[in-house]
Coordinates of C-alpha atoms and ligand atoms in Angstrom, one line a residue:
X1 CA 124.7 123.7 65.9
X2 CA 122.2 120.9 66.0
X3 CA 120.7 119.0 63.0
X4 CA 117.6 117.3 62.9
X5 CA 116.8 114.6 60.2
X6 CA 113.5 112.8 60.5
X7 CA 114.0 109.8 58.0
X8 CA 112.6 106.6 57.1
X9 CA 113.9 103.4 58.6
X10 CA 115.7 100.9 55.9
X11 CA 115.7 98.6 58.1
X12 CA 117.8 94.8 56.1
X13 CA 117.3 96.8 52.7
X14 CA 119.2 99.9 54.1
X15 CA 122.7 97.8 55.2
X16 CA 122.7 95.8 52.2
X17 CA 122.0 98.8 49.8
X18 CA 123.5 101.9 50.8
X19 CA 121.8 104.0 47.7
X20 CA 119.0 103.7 50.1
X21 CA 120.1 107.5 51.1
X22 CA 116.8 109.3 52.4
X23 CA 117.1 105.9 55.5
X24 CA 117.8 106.2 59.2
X25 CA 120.5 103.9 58.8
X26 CA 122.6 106.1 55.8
X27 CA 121.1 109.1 56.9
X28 CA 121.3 111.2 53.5
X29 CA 125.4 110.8 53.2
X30 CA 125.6 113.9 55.6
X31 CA 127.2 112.8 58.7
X32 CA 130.9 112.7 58.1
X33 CA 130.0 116.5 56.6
X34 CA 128.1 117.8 59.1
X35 CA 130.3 116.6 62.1
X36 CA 133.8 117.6 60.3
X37 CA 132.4 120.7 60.7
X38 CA 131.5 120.6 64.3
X39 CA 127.6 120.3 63.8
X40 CA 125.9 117.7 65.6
X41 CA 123.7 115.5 63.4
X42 CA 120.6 113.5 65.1
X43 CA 118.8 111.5 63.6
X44 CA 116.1 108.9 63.7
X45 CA 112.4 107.6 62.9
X46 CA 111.0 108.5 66.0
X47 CA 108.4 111.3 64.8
X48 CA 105.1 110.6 67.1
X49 CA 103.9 111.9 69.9
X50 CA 105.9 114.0 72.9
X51 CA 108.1 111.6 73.8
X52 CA 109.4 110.7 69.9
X53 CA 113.2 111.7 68.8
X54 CA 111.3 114.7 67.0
X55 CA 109.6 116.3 69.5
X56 CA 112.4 116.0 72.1
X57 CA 114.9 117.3 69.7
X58 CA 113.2 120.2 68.1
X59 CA 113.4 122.3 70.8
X60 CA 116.7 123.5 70.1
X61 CA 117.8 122.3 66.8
X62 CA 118.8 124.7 64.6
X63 CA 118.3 122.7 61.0
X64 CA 115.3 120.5 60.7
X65 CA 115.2 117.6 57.8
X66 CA 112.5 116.0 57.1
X67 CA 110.8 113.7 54.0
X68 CA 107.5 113.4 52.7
X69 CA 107.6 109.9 52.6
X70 CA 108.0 109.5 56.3
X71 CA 106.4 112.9 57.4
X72 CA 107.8 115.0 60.5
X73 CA 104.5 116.9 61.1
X74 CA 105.7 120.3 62.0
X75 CA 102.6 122.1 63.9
X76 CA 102.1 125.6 64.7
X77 CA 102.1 124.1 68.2
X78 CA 105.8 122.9 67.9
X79 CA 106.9 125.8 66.1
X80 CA 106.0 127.5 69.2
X81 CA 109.0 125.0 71.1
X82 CA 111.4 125.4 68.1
X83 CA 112.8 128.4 69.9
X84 CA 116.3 127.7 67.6
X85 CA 114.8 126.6 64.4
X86 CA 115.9 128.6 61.5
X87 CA 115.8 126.4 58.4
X88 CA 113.4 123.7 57.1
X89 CA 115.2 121.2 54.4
X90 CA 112.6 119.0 52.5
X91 CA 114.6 116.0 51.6
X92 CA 112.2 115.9 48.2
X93 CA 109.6 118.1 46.8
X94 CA 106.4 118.6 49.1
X95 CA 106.3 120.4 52.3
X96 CA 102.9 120.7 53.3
X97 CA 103.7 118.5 56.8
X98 CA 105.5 121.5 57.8
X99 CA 102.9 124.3 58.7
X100 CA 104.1 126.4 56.4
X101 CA 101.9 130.1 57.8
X102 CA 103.7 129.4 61.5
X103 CA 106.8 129.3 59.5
X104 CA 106.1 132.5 57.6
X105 CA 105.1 134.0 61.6
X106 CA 108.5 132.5 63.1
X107 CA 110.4 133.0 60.2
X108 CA 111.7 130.0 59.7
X109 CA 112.5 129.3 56.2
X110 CA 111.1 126.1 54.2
X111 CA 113.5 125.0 51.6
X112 CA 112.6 121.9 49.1
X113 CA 114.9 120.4 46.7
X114 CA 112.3 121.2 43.6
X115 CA 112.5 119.2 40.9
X116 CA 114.3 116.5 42.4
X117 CA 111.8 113.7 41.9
X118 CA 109.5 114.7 39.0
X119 CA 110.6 112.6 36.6
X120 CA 110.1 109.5 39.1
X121 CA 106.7 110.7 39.7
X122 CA 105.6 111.7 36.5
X123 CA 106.8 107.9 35.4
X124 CA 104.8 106.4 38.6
X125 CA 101.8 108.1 37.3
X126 CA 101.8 107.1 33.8
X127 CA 102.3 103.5 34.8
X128 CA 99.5 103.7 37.3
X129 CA 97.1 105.3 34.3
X130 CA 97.8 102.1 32.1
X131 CA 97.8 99.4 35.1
X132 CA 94.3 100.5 35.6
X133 CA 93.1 101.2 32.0
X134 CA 94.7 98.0 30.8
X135 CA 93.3 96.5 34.4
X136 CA 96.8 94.8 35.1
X137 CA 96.4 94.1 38.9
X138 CA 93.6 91.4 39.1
X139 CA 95.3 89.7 35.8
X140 CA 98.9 89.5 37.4
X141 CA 96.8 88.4 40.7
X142 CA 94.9 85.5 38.8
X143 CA 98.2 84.2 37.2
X144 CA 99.8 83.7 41.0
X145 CA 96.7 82.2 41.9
X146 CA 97.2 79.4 39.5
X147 CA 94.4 80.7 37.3
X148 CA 93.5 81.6 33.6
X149 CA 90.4 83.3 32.7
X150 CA 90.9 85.9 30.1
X151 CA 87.5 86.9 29.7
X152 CA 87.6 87.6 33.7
X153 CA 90.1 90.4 32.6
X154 CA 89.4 91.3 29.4
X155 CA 85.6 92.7 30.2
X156 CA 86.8 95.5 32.4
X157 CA 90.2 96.5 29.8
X158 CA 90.7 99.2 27.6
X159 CA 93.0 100.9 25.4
X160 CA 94.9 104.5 26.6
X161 CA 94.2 105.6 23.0
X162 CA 91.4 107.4 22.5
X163 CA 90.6 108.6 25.8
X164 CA 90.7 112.1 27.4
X165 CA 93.4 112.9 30.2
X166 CA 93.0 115.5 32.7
X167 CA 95.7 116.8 35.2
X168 CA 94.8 119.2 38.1
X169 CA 98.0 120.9 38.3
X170 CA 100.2 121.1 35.7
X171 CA 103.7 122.6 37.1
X172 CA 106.8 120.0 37.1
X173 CA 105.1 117.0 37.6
X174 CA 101.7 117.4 36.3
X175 CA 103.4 118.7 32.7
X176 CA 106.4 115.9 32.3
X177 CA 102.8 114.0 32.4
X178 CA 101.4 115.1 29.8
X179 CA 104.4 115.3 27.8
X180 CA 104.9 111.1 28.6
X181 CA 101.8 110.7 27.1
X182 CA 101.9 112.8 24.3
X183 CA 102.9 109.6 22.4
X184 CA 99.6 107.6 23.4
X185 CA 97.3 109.3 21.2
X186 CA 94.7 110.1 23.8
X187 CA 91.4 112.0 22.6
X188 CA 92.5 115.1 24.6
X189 CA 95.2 116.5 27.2
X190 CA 93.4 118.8 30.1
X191 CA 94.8 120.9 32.6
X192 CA 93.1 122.9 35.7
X193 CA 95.7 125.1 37.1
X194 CA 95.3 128.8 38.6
X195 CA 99.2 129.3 36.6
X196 CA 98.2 128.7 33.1
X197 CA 101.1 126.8 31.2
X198 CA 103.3 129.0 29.0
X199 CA 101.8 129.3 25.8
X200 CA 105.0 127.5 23.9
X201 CA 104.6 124.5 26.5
X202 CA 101.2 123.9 26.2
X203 CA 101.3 124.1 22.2
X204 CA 104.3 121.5 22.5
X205 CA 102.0 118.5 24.3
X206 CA 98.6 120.0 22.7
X207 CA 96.9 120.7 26.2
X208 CA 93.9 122.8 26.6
X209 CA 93.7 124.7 29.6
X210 CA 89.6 123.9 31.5
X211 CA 89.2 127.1 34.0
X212 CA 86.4 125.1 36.1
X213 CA 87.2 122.1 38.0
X214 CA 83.9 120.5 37.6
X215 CA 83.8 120.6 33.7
X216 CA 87.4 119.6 33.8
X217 CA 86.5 116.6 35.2
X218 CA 83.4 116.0 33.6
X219 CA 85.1 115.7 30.5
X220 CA 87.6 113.0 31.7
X221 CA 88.0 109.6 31.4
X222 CA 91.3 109.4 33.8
X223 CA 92.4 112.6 35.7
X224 CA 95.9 112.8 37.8
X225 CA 96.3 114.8 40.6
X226 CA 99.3 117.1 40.9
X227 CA 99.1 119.9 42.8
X228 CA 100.5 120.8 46.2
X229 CA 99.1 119.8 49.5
X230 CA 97.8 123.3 50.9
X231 CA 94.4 124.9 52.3
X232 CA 92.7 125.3 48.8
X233 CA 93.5 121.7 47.8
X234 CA 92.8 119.8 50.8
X235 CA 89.6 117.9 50.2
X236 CA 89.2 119.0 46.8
X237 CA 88.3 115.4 45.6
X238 CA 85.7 114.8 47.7
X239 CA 81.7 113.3 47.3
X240 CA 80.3 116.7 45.9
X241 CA 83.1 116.8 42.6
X242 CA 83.5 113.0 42.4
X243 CA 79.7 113.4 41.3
X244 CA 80.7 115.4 38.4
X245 CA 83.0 112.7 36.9
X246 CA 82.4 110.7 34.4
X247 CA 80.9 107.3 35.3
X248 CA 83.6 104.4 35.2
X249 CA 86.3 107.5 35.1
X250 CA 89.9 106.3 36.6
X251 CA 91.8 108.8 39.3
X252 CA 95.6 108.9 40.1
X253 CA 97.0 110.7 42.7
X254 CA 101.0 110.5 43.7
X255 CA 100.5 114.1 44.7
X256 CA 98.9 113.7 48.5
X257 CA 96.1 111.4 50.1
X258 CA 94.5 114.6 51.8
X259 CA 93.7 115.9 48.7
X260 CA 91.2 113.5 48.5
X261 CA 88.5 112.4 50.6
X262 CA 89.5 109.0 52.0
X263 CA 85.8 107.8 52.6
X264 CA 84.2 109.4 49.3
X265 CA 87.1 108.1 47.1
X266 CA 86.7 104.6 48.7
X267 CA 83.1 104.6 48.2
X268 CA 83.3 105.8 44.2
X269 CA 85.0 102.8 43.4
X270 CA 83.3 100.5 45.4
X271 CA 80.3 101.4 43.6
X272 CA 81.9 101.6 40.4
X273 CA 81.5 105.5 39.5
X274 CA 85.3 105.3 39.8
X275 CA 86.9 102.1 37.8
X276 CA 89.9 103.0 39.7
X277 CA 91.8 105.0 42.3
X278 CA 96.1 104.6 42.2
X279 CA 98.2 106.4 43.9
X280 CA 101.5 106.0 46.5
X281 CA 99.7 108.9 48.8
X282 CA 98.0 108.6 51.9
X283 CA 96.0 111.1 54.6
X284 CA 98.4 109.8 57.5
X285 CA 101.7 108.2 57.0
X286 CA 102.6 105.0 57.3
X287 CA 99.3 104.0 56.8
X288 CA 97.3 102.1 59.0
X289 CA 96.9 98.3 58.2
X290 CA 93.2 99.0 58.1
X291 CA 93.1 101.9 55.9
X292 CA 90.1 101.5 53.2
X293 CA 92.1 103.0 50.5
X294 CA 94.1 99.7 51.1
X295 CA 91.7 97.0 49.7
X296 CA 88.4 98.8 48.6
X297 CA 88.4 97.2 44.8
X298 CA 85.1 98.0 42.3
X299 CA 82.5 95.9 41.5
X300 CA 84.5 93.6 39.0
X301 CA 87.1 92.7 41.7
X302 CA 90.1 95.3 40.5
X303 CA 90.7 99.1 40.3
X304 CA 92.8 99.5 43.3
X305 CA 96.3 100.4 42.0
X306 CA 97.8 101.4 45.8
X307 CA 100.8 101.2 47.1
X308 CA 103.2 103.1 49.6
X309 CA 104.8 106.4 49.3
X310 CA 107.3 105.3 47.0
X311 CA 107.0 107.0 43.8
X312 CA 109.3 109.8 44.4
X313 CA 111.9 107.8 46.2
X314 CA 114.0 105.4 43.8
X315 CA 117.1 105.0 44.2
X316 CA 117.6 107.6 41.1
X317 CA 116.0 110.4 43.0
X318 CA 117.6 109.3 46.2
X319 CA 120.9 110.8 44.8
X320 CA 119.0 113.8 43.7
X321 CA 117.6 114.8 47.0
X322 CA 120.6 113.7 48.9
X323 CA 123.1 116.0 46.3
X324 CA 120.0 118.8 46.9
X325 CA 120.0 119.0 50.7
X326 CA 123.9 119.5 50.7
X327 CA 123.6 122.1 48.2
X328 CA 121.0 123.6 50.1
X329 CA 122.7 123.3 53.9
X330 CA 125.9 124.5 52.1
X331 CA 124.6 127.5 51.0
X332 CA 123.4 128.3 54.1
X333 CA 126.2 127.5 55.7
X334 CA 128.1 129.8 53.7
X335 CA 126.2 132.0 54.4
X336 CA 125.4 131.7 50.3
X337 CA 122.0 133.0 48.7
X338 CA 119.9 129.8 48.0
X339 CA 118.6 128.8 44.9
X340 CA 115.3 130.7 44.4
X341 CA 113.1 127.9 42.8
X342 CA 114.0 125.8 46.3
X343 CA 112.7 128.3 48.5
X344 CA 109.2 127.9 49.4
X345 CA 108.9 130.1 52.2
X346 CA 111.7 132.4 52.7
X347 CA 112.2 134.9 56.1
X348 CA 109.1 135.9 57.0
X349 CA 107.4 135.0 53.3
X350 CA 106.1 132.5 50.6
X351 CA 108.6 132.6 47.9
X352 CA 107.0 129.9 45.4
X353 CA 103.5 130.5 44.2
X354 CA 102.7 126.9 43.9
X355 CA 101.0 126.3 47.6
X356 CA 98.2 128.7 47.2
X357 CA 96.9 131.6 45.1
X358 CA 97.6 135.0 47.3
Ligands
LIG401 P1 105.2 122.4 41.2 O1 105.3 123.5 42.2 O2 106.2 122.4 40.1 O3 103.7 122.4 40.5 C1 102.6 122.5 41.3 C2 101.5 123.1 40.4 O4 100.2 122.9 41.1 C3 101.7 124.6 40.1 O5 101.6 124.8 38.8 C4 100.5 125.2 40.9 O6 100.1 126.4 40.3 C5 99.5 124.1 40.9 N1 98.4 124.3 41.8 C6 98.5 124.7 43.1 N2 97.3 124.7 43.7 C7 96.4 124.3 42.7 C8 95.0 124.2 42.7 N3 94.3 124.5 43.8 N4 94.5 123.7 41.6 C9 95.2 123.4 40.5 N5 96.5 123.6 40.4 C10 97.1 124.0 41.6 O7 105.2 121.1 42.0 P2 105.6 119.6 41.5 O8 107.1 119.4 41.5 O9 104.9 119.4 40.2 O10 105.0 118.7 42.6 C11 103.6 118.8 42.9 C12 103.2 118.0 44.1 O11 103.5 116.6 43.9 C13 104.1 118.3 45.3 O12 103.7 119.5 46.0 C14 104.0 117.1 46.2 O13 102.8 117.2 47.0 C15 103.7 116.0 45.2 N6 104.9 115.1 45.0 C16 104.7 113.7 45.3 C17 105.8 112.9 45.3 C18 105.6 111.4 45.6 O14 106.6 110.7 45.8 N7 104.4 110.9 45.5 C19 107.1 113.4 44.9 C20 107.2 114.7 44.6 C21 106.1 115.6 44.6

């Protein structure tokens, strides 16, 4: 049978550090497995367009691995060609490049290693709320410009304490949040989520549950998004609810760039009505050199707290997702029943609630 892996290249880093797992060049540790078994394991980089590795090999590969961080977009359109495809592996949590209803139609199921990466993320996300509260970037910037102006700094920074936190989504990620910054002593801990948080969990970190997005935001001073990527999220942040936040509010999103609206976002903080946008998240990926979300900073010269799609991929979750898709292929390999809270869409159905109230 054929493999598939659509990975990122490592390129120097990759040879010289071969943690580097989800990377063309150590291709998840799976070779030696897969071929001592007689599979055939492709993979490569090569994800654009009908002449890339992905599209050519698709047609008759039987397994298809892919990672967020360097998406394989799996259209309806090439479902239609995947004539032997009968398992999707998300090499970490996030599947929404796959189309996920032609899966459900072709049954093809979508397995993600869930959980794999939370921590990493939920970590990212708590350093990217104080780099921007504490307005880090433009003071590390001044000291590598040779420069020392504290005031220049200190006008625009604040303490966490004090201030009121909002998550939209509170499942894995969104709730190791709020538990990392339980110990801050923020004002308030909100949560907007269709699955309210068990009663016991939300008593533990003291989070009150806001049923409407636009008073949960309203009421924020710095909101993080994590939710899945699906048809009720995408565009959710756009010009319309970013008037309903607070003026000078901060927004963090490591959950994905489509969520929000590129152009609305950049023009928030520009203006200032956002202080700051962070995230590792973008609407196509890599992203282009020219993207706004790039280099758009606010009014005082900071506030932009980008970088790539990285948050979910240290070397510490590397091993996790690496472990999880061999778990996963073995069991399905087997012929063994997979574990349920990794199945988002099993034959011919969603399993997980999580992309989409139905
Ligand atoms: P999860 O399934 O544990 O939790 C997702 C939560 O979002 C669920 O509680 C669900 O009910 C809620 N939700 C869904 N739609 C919603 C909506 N419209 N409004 C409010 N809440 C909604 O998933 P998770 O492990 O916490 O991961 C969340 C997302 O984070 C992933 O789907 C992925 O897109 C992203 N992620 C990013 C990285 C990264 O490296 N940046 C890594 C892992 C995951």
């Amino acid at each position: 049978m054929k493999v598939l892996a659509i990975l990122y290249k490592g390129g120097d880093a990759a040879k010289a550090e071969p943690r580097l797992l989800g990377t063309v060049e150590n291709e998840l540790g799976l070779r030696q497995y897969l071929e001592s078994l007689g599979h055939e394991y492709v993979v490569s980089d090569s994800k654009e367009g009908p002449d890339s590795d992905f599209q050519k090999h698709i047609v008759d590969a039987e397994i298809l691995i892919t990672t967020p961080f360097h998406p394989g977009y799996l259209t309806a359109d090439l479902f239609e060609r995947a004539d032997n495809l009968k398992l999707c592996v998300t090499a970490g949590v996030g599947s929404d490049h796959i189309d996920l209803n032609a899966a459900v139609k072709k049954s093809v199921q979508v397995l993600e290693v869930s959980g794999s990466n939370v921590v990493s993320v939920a970590e990212h996300v708590v350093m990217s709320i104080l780099l921007l509260v504490r307005n880090f970037v433009p003071a590390h910037e001044m000291i590598e410009r040779g420069d020392w102006e504290v005031s220049q700094i200190a006008r625009n920074a604040f303490d966490l304490e004090g201030k009121v936190v909002g998550t939209i989504g509170a499942g894995r990620i969104g709730y190791r949040v709020l538990q990392r910054l339980v110990p801050f002593d923020c004002k308030e801990l909100l949560y907007y989520d269709y699955a309210p948080l068990p009663e016991a969990a939300a008593k533990t970190v003291k989070a009150r549950r806001v049923e409407d997005l636009k008073e949960l935001v309203s009421q924020c001073d710095i909101i993080t998004v994590n939710c899945p990527l699906h048809d009720g999220t995408r565009g959710l942040i756009n010009e319309e609810l970013l008037r309903h936040f607070k003026k000078g509010a901060y927004l963090v999103n490591t959950a994905r760039g489509a969520i929000c609206d590129k152009d609305a976002v950049a023009a928030a903080l520009k203006s200032g009505h956002l202080n700051g946008y962070a995230g590792d998240v973008w609407n196509v990926q890599p992203a282009p050199k020219d993207h706004v979300w790039r280099t758009t900073k606010n009014p005082l010269g900071g506030g932009n707290g980008m970088v790539p799609h990285y948050s979910g991929t240290t070397l510490d979750a590397q091993k996790r997702y690496a472990d999880g898709v061999k778990g996963i292929l073995d069991n399905y390999l087997s012929g063994k029943s997979q574990e349920p809270q990794n199945v988002i869409v099993g034959i011919g159905k969603y399993e997980t609630k999580a992309y989409g109230q139905r």
